[in-house]
XYZ file of C-alpha atoms in Angstrom:
547
model
C 3.053 -2.859 -1.264
C 2.840 -6.035 -3.276
C 0.022 -5.675 -5.752
C 0.656 -8.657 -7.978
C -2.457 -10.010 -6.249
C -5.714 -8.017 -6.238
C -5.657 -4.850 -4.146
C -8.749 -6.037 -2.289
C -6.681 -7.384 0.608
C -5.721 -3.865 1.541
C -9.353 -3.021 2.071
C -10.285 -6.068 4.095
C -11.674 -3.789 6.761
C -12.355 -0.089 6.732
C -14.473 2.305 8.707
C -16.480 5.472 8.392
C -17.448 8.059 10.957
C -20.612 9.907 11.856
C -20.724 13.667 12.196
C -22.089 15.577 15.173
C -20.876 13.376 18.033
C -18.094 13.890 20.536
C -15.127 11.565 20.763
C -15.279 8.984 23.518
C -18.939 9.513 24.340
C -22.452 8.748 23.137
C -24.204 10.474 20.270
C -27.052 11.307 22.579
C -29.510 9.581 20.279
C -31.771 6.757 21.397
C -30.558 4.619 18.536
C -26.840 4.080 18.206
C -25.343 5.319 14.963
C -24.004 2.370 13.004
C -22.010 2.310 9.826
C -21.903 -0.896 7.767
C -18.799 -1.689 5.724
C -19.266 -4.309 2.998
C -16.137 -6.307 2.235
C -15.445 -9.464 0.196
C -12.724 -10.487 2.624
C -13.447 -13.321 5.033
C -10.686 -12.304 7.444
C -10.054 -9.154 9.452
C -6.304 -9.096 10.226
C -6.583 -7.457 13.619
C -3.056 -8.148 14.854
C -0.879 -5.174 13.771
C 2.219 -7.373 13.643
C 0.690 -9.330 10.741
C -0.919 -6.444 8.881
C 0.033 -4.521 5.732
C -2.776 -2.060 6.409
C -2.312 1.533 5.247
C -2.336 4.221 7.902
C -5.629 5.635 6.599
C -7.620 2.397 6.528
C -9.024 -0.265 8.856
C -6.601 -0.716 11.751
C -6.335 3.017 12.348
C -9.680 2.722 14.115
C -8.330 0.181 16.566
C -4.663 1.101 16.825
C -2.669 4.294 16.924
C 0.977 4.471 15.902
C 3.856 6.806 16.669
C 3.027 8.748 13.504
C 0.210 8.656 10.971
C -0.817 10.206 7.664
C -2.718 13.398 7.047
C -4.385 13.173 3.631
C -6.464 15.902 2.026
C -8.109 16.271 -1.346
C -5.703 17.545 -3.974
C -2.703 17.580 -1.639
C 0.274 15.291 -1.159
C 0.030 13.121 1.943
C 1.940 14.340 4.995
C 3.351 12.392 7.907
C 2.084 13.806 11.219
C 2.405 12.892 14.912
C -0.031 10.345 16.327
C 0.956 8.922 19.719
C 4.153 10.971 19.588
C 4.516 14.729 19.966
C 6.477 15.012 16.715
C 7.324 12.977 13.643
C 10.702 12.190 15.183
C 13.993 13.867 15.986
C 16.939 12.631 13.955
C 20.392 12.178 15.444
C 23.693 10.719 14.290
C 22.992 11.964 10.746
C 19.761 9.976 10.526
C 20.821 6.745 12.233
C 19.053 7.564 15.525
C 15.411 8.651 15.892
C 13.832 9.797 19.155
C 10.144 10.166 20.038
C 8.300 11.524 23.070
C 4.762 10.326 23.772
C 1.853 12.689 24.358
C 0.314 13.029 27.807
C -2.818 11.142 28.800
C -2.631 8.227 26.354
C -4.589 5.150 27.442
C -5.444 1.668 26.213
C -9.062 0.551 25.902
C -8.814 -1.057 29.344
C -7.851 2.278 30.911
C -4.182 1.471 31.496
C -1.515 3.940 30.301
C 0.193 3.615 26.934
C 3.942 3.707 27.522
C 7.073 3.652 25.430
C 7.654 0.089 26.643
C 4.316 -1.041 25.150
C 5.334 0.403 21.791
C 8.712 -1.323 22.004
C 6.969 -4.609 22.825
C 4.537 -4.179 19.932
C 7.432 -3.742 17.506
C 9.363 -6.664 18.991
C 6.362 -8.977 18.492
C 6.523 -8.345 14.747
C 9.890 -10.149 14.563
C 8.397 -13.454 15.757
C 7.860 -16.323 13.327
C 4.438 -16.707 14.947
C 3.388 -13.415 13.361
C 4.039 -13.224 9.631
C 2.834 -11.201 6.694
C 3.284 -7.708 8.091
C 5.348 -4.881 6.620
C 8.997 -5.451 7.428
C 10.953 -2.267 6.646
C 11.902 -1.786 10.291
C 13.222 -5.339 10.567
C 16.085 -4.642 8.172
C 16.762 -1.134 9.483
C 16.987 -1.643 13.252
C 20.383 -2.704 14.570
C 20.342 -6.407 15.401
C 17.042 -6.891 13.598
C 18.359 -9.552 11.225
C 19.114 -11.884 14.153
C 16.223 -11.023 16.466
C 13.397 -13.559 16.812
C 10.912 -11.708 18.972
C 10.144 -11.305 22.693
C 8.371 -14.574 23.440
C 11.563 -16.233 24.670
C 12.300 -13.303 26.945
C 14.726 -11.608 24.541
C 14.712 -7.856 23.979
C 15.842 -5.841 20.951
C 18.544 -3.537 22.305
C 18.336 -1.098 19.395
C 14.987 0.110 20.765
C 15.592 2.012 24.004
C 12.969 3.233 26.461
C 14.802 5.458 28.956
C 11.485 6.427 30.555
C 7.770 5.794 30.109
C 7.363 8.547 27.524
C 10.577 8.293 25.500
C 11.534 5.776 22.841
C 14.789 5.802 20.846
C 15.540 3.799 17.701
C 19.087 2.948 16.606
C 19.329 2.086 12.917
C 22.094 0.265 11.085
C 22.174 3.032 8.472
C 20.845 6.535 8.013
C 17.240 6.515 6.833
C 15.445 9.786 6.165
C 12.008 8.178 5.713
C 11.920 6.719 9.224
C 8.971 8.996 10.200
C 6.922 7.158 7.556
C 8.093 3.785 8.871
C 6.864 4.784 12.336
C 3.330 5.028 10.892
C 3.182 1.335 10.013
C 1.011 -1.188 11.892
C 3.882 -2.741 13.884
C 4.407 0.599 15.637
C 1.102 0.194 17.473
C 1.416 -0.296 21.249
C 0.638 -3.758 22.629
C 0.365 -4.698 26.286
C 2.634 -7.615 27.144
C -0.212 -9.297 29.033
C -2.265 -9.161 25.818
C 0.527 -10.088 23.418
C -0.033 -13.830 22.909
C -0.540 -14.196 19.123
C -3.103 -16.960 19.586
C -5.398 -14.885 21.793
C -4.686 -11.291 20.742
C -6.696 -11.596 17.516
C -9.796 -12.544 19.508
C -9.600 -9.949 22.266
C -7.180 -7.115 21.485
C -6.690 -4.273 23.942
C -6.623 -1.314 21.590
C -5.230 2.214 21.517
C -7.495 3.760 18.870
C -11.000 5.233 19.109
C -12.686 1.830 18.864
C -12.431 -1.568 20.495
C -13.717 -4.959 19.400
C -17.130 -5.932 20.691
C -17.589 -9.168 18.756
C -15.976 -11.287 16.062
C -17.909 -13.824 13.998
C -15.315 -15.468 11.792
C -16.048 -14.982 8.118
C -19.277 -13.127 8.871
C -18.810 -9.893 10.789
C -16.671 -7.823 13.137
C -18.311 -5.204 15.319
C -16.424 -2.271 16.818
C -17.706 -0.004 19.561
C -16.285 3.078 21.208
C -13.131 3.013 23.295
C -14.139 5.401 26.053
C -10.496 6.003 26.975
C -9.619 7.416 23.556
C -9.266 11.182 23.715
C -9.823 13.439 20.741
C -7.598 16.008 22.452
C -4.578 13.803 21.702
C -5.637 12.853 18.169
C -5.529 15.486 15.418
C -6.469 13.153 12.562
C -9.281 10.787 13.549
C -12.814 12.079 14.016
C -14.273 8.701 15.059
C -17.802 9.933 15.603
C -19.814 6.779 14.845
C -21.078 4.821 17.827
C -20.260 1.525 16.219
C -18.888 0.147 12.982
C -19.928 -3.246 11.630
C -17.834 -4.989 8.987
C -19.951 -7.409 6.979
C -17.498 -9.975 5.599
C -17.584 -12.492 2.725
C -19.807 -10.214 0.665
C -20.498 -10.951 -3.004
C -19.302 -7.962 -5.017
C -22.208 -8.013 -7.484
C -24.690 -8.021 -4.619
C -22.851 -5.227 -2.831
C -22.911 -3.019 -5.914
C -26.588 -3.679 -6.573
C -27.559 -2.901 -2.973
C -25.567 0.322 -3.000
C -27.026 1.309 -6.369
C -30.547 0.756 -4.963
C -29.580 2.837 -1.900
C -32.277 1.672 0.495
C -32.391 0.920 4.212
C -29.064 0.366 5.913
C -27.254 0.617 2.569
C -27.744 4.373 2.664
C -25.088 4.496 5.374
C -22.828 1.819 3.918
C -20.045 1.622 1.385
C -18.184 -1.040 -0.517
C -14.620 -1.706 0.602
C -13.650 -3.215 -2.763
C -12.917 -0.951 -5.697
C -15.201 -1.424 -8.675
C -14.338 -3.460 -11.750
C -15.359 -2.661 -15.323
C -18.738 -4.445 -15.088
C -19.474 -2.734 -11.767
C -18.717 0.675 -13.280
C -21.092 -0.040 -16.165
C -23.914 -0.754 -13.698
C -23.203 2.376 -11.697
C -22.815 4.709 -14.665
C -26.213 3.579 -15.936
C -27.911 4.929 -12.814
C -27.735 8.739 -12.356
C -28.212 8.552 -8.577
C -25.532 5.919 -8.126
C -23.180 7.716 -10.502
C -23.369 10.792 -8.265
C -22.188 8.621 -5.381
C -19.179 7.232 -7.207
C -15.723 8.401 -6.164
C -12.829 7.780 -8.539
C -9.219 8.313 -7.591
C -6.682 10.272 -9.506
C -4.133 8.183 -11.388
C -2.125 6.263 -8.806
C -0.647 2.731 -8.529
C 1.613 1.886 -11.456
C 0.713 -0.999 -13.773
C 3.778 -2.158 -15.675
C 5.403 -4.758 -17.890
C 8.505 -6.169 -16.191
C 11.334 -7.116 -18.576
C 13.668 -9.853 -17.364
C 16.970 -8.084 -18.000
C 18.969 -11.312 -17.511
C 17.252 -13.378 -20.237
C 18.535 -13.882 -23.767
C 18.224 -10.941 -26.121
C 16.554 -8.893 -23.374
C 20.022 -8.323 -21.944
C 20.519 -5.844 -24.795
C 19.398 -2.291 -24.057
C 18.190 -1.663 -27.606
C 15.903 -4.697 -27.435
C 14.347 -3.458 -24.184
C 13.982 0.010 -25.683
C 12.236 -1.571 -28.661
C 9.649 -2.966 -26.269
C 9.078 0.530 -24.849
C 7.974 1.638 -28.322
C 6.249 -1.549 -29.474
C 3.763 -1.855 -26.605
C 0.226 -0.698 -27.404
C -0.697 1.183 -24.225
C -4.027 2.222 -25.702
C -5.097 -1.395 -26.172
C -3.879 -2.230 -22.678
C -5.895 0.619 -21.156
C -9.015 -0.444 -23.050
C -8.543 -4.013 -21.773
C -8.148 -2.630 -18.246
C -11.450 -0.757 -18.375
C -10.683 2.457 -20.248
C -10.174 5.954 -18.883
C -12.117 5.112 -15.709
C -9.473 2.489 -14.917
C -6.277 4.438 -15.449
C -4.122 6.996 -17.248
C -1.049 6.447 -19.392
C 2.240 6.067 -17.499
C 5.808 6.983 -18.380
C 7.597 7.375 -15.026
C 8.371 5.081 -12.105
C 7.313 7.453 -9.313
C 3.536 7.472 -9.230
C 1.342 10.585 -9.124
C 0.589 11.815 -5.619
C 4.151 11.243 -4.374
C 5.922 14.442 -3.339
C 8.821 15.400 -5.602
C 7.621 13.435 -8.623
C 8.700 14.841 -11.983
C 6.747 14.077 -15.137
C 8.768 12.997 -18.182
C 8.790 10.481 -21.035
C 12.062 9.068 -22.353
C 10.256 7.043 -25.023
C 7.666 9.397 -26.536
C 5.261 7.676 -28.893
C 1.584 7.669 -29.823
C -0.698 5.953 -27.319
C -0.743 2.847 -29.520
C 3.058 2.805 -29.771
C 5.640 3.447 -32.501
C 6.084 0.152 -34.348
C 8.543 1.555 -36.898
C 10.822 2.817 -34.112
C 10.633 -0.583 -32.390
C 11.558 -2.432 -35.573
C 14.461 -0.054 -36.193
C 15.877 -0.695 -32.712
C 15.559 -4.468 -33.107
C 17.320 -4.283 -36.471
C 20.089 -2.160 -34.983
C 20.513 -4.782 -32.252
C 20.729 -7.561 -34.857
C 17.689 -9.331 -33.444
C 15.072 -10.971 -35.655
C 12.247 -13.370 -34.883
C 12.260 -12.479 -31.178
C 10.193 -14.939 -29.131
C 9.223 -14.143 -25.552
C 7.182 -15.698 -22.739
C 4.770 -13.435 -20.834
C 3.757 -14.540 -17.327
C 0.355 -13.369 -16.133
C -2.504 -14.377 -13.872
C -5.269 -16.549 -15.282
C -8.292 -14.445 -14.373
C -10.270 -12.913 -17.237
C -9.123 -9.339 -16.613
C -5.430 -10.216 -16.459
C -5.721 -12.424 -19.535
C -7.311 -9.605 -21.536
C -4.508 -7.238 -20.548
C -1.856 -9.819 -21.456
C -3.466 -10.363 -24.858
C -3.323 -6.605 -25.478
C 0.429 -6.713 -24.823
C 0.789 -9.806 -26.997
C -0.979 -8.222 -29.978
C 0.917 -4.962 -29.622
C 4.315 -6.641 -29.719
C 3.272 -8.881 -32.609
C 3.111 -5.792 -34.830
C 6.886 -5.373 -34.374
C 7.566 -9.005 -35.298
C 7.820 -10.170 -31.665
C 6.091 -13.457 -30.871
C 4.744 -13.618 -27.325
C 3.556 -16.838 -25.682
C 1.288 -16.373 -22.673
C 1.964 -18.395 -19.539
C -1.000 -18.123 -17.173
C -1.063 -19.088 -13.495
C -3.397 -18.753 -10.536
C -2.683 -15.862 -8.207
C -0.742 -17.879 -5.630
C 1.500 -19.591 -8.181
C 2.050 -16.319 -10.008
C 3.032 -14.484 -6.819
C 5.580 -17.220 -6.047
C 7.035 -17.691 -9.513
C 7.319 -14.030 -10.436
C 9.525 -13.300 -7.407
C 12.020 -16.164 -7.764
C 15.762 -15.552 -8.025
C 15.937 -17.097 -11.516
C 12.378 -16.833 -12.818
C 11.257 -18.689 -15.926
C 9.748 -15.794 -17.875
C 10.823 -13.018 -20.205
C 8.015 -10.591 -19.400
C 5.531 -10.293 -16.545
C 2.553 -8.040 -15.919
C 2.495 -6.553 -12.466
C 1.517 -3.478 -10.454
C 2.734 -1.583 -7.431
C 1.164 0.607 -4.763
C 3.850 2.043 -2.436
C 3.506 1.204 1.245
C 4.025 4.835 2.163
C 3.959 8.069 0.130
C 7.637 8.445 -0.646
C 9.490 7.758 -3.896
C 11.683 5.480 -1.788
C 8.752 3.051 -1.521
C 8.212 3.305 -5.283
C 11.757 2.711 -6.429
C 13.770 0.732 -3.891
C 11.582 -2.427 -3.753
C 11.386 -2.680 -7.550
C 14.881 -1.688 -8.690
C 17.443 -2.113 -5.900
C 19.530 -5.180 -6.738
C 19.181 -6.410 -3.146
C 15.493 -6.961 -3.913
C 16.058 -9.595 -6.603
C 14.460 -12.980 -5.874
C 13.707 -14.598 -2.528
C 10.123 -13.371 -2.657
C 11.124 -9.764 -3.305
C 9.793 -7.559 -6.078
C 12.643 -6.592 -8.377
C 10.878 -8.649 -11.032
C 13.114 -7.337 -13.825
C 16.225 -8.809 -12.162
C 17.608 -5.305 -12.600
C 21.089 -4.647 -11.191
C 23.015 -1.414 -11.654
C 25.725 -0.541 -9.116
C 25.434 3.177 -9.774
C 21.694 3.045 -9.176
C 22.180 1.030 -5.982
C 24.619 3.680 -4.719
C 22.211 6.480 -5.602
C 19.314 4.695 -3.870
C 21.384 4.293 -0.696
C 22.304 7.997 -0.736
C 18.677 9.089 -1.227
C 17.498 6.796 1.559
C 20.069 8.281 3.944
C 19.096 11.900 3.226
C 17.147 13.396 6.131
C 16.321 16.627 4.282
C 13.249 15.553 2.319
C 13.518 18.329 -0.267
C 16.999 17.108 -1.177
C 15.892 13.476 -1.083
C 12.988 14.137 -3.442
C 15.336 15.663 -6.012
C 17.597 12.625 -5.706
C 14.703 10.194 -6.231
C 13.527 12.094 -9.313
C 17.003 11.777 -10.831
C 17.112 8.057 -9.990
C 13.736 7.581 -11.666
C 15.104 8.883 -14.978
C 18.375 6.983 -14.619
C 16.571 3.672 -14.231
C 14.293 4.326 -17.180
C 17.376 4.934 -19.342
C 18.039 1.209 -18.810
C 14.414 0.317 -19.690
C 13.900 -2.525 -17.156
C 10.119 -2.087 -17.292
C 7.516 -0.576 -19.579
C 5.287 1.747 -17.511
C 1.757 1.076 -18.809
C -0.811 2.966 -16.767
C -1.373 4.601 -13.418
C -4.444 2.807 -12.109
C -7.580 4.537 -10.901
C -9.785 3.030 -8.214
C -13.519 3.750 -7.974
C -15.681 3.233 -4.876
C -19.435 3.430 -4.313
C -21.197 4.606 -1.159
C -24.725 5.170 0.071
C -26.435 8.541 -0.083
C -26.030 9.053 3.653
C -22.239 9.012 3.517
C -20.611 12.425 3.184
C -17.107 13.840 2.658
C -16.285 10.805 0.544
C -13.164 11.655 -1.435
C -9.995 9.947 -2.552
C -6.735 11.820 -1.900
C -3.778 12.048 -4.237
C -2.257 9.181 -2.259
C -3.295 6.503 -1.552
C -5.863 5.582 -4.205
C -8.415 4.759 -1.506
C -10.861 6.926 0.418
C -9.741 8.336 3.748
C -12.117 6.484 6.030
C -11.053 8.422 9.107
C -12.748 11.688 8.175
C -15.936 10.659 6.388
C -19.365 11.617 7.712
C -22.871 10.228 7.709
C -25.559 12.721 6.806
C -28.883 12.082 8.510
């Protein structure tokens, strides 16, 4: 997913569950069990067609999808059936995917969930009235590039529903990761009578274990049980809390302090935003709070993008010089130290199946200045001057200054160009951007190397708001990416992606800096709070509250 902006947006709404209750019923207690989620976001993006929500976070409590993720501590994430009976049956060498729905599926109004409602939910995502959602399926489905949604009565013929329980997808190319695509928000069923974008976000008819009771814009969203949800059809969600209340527009400092104090309702609450360096200092100074801190393994990649089409940076030796000149130690310190990340050398992030660890540019943590100078001399480049684009917040500026000082040691002069988050997000993704270097980060939208590599290094992803920030174009790499995407056998595909990873790094289009770690704080009444290998966020679907 795009992480040039803070990762907070991904956690705009999340939910926990209470142990000891049965799905679809009451806890049997006089007082309803309530979990409070504290989020800085002022908006809960309820419409799945507009959401980039991960399968393990907020919308999974309101919406089910054809598939979902099964994440466990210390294990790679797996794609598993959700509404469907399997993760999909491939045909036509991976260009056709067929799903059969489980028996007894119902919406929160008691009506049956059908293949047609899933087709309609996907079709809605093509409308200009619903923007911002993940769009992988839009480029993969036949006819998707010309389709404008169902609100003018048009249907997308590449999605077939031969009966109420069967749905068939016809793709314009083989795509072995389609089971992961089917876990994205747009694959949630939507009733046509409830599909108006203007009204859906106020009164959605849901398919998950909860439904919306009330929405107070910018203040709170309250979810209560969907009595028609059946645990018998859902192998992943426990959904044992009676209600979940999202408290929005929360000040992060106040959230951390309340959770550190751990009194009253904050005992059964957690913060939806990962902690920054100052937050971690406050938590680590309190033994009780420190015991309630969960820190992820190394995950999302933080990197320095090198504009491979600019001046001397077109030379491989110059880019390789940057690999050695960067002071990763200083960058990590500026980022918050070992609590904030671990040193990176590959493109595929930890927690992705098939990842191979390697380092084509071995050097001390602070870099190898002599090696960098030697490469620049060999390239005939002296007095190299570069512009580094970064965001203007204090944390980003500190990280950029660490890069600036590291490169200065090799005789490279770096001028910082700082922008607010919106301007940065626009300018960094232009077709002909005005920068030499840019600091960015990337959390894949699904746990496959495909989602690591293709968006950042396929030449089709240059400019137009896409995220090949290095302007990197290599025909051989493009061909290899296409072959790996088409491979249905995931063991074979993983080996292909690992080889592509190394091939790209031979061209040095980025400097991998760190794999970020995210830390979250919860109250003492919240149990089973862990962060899986992927994603670098807690799995809110299986947490408990300990009375």
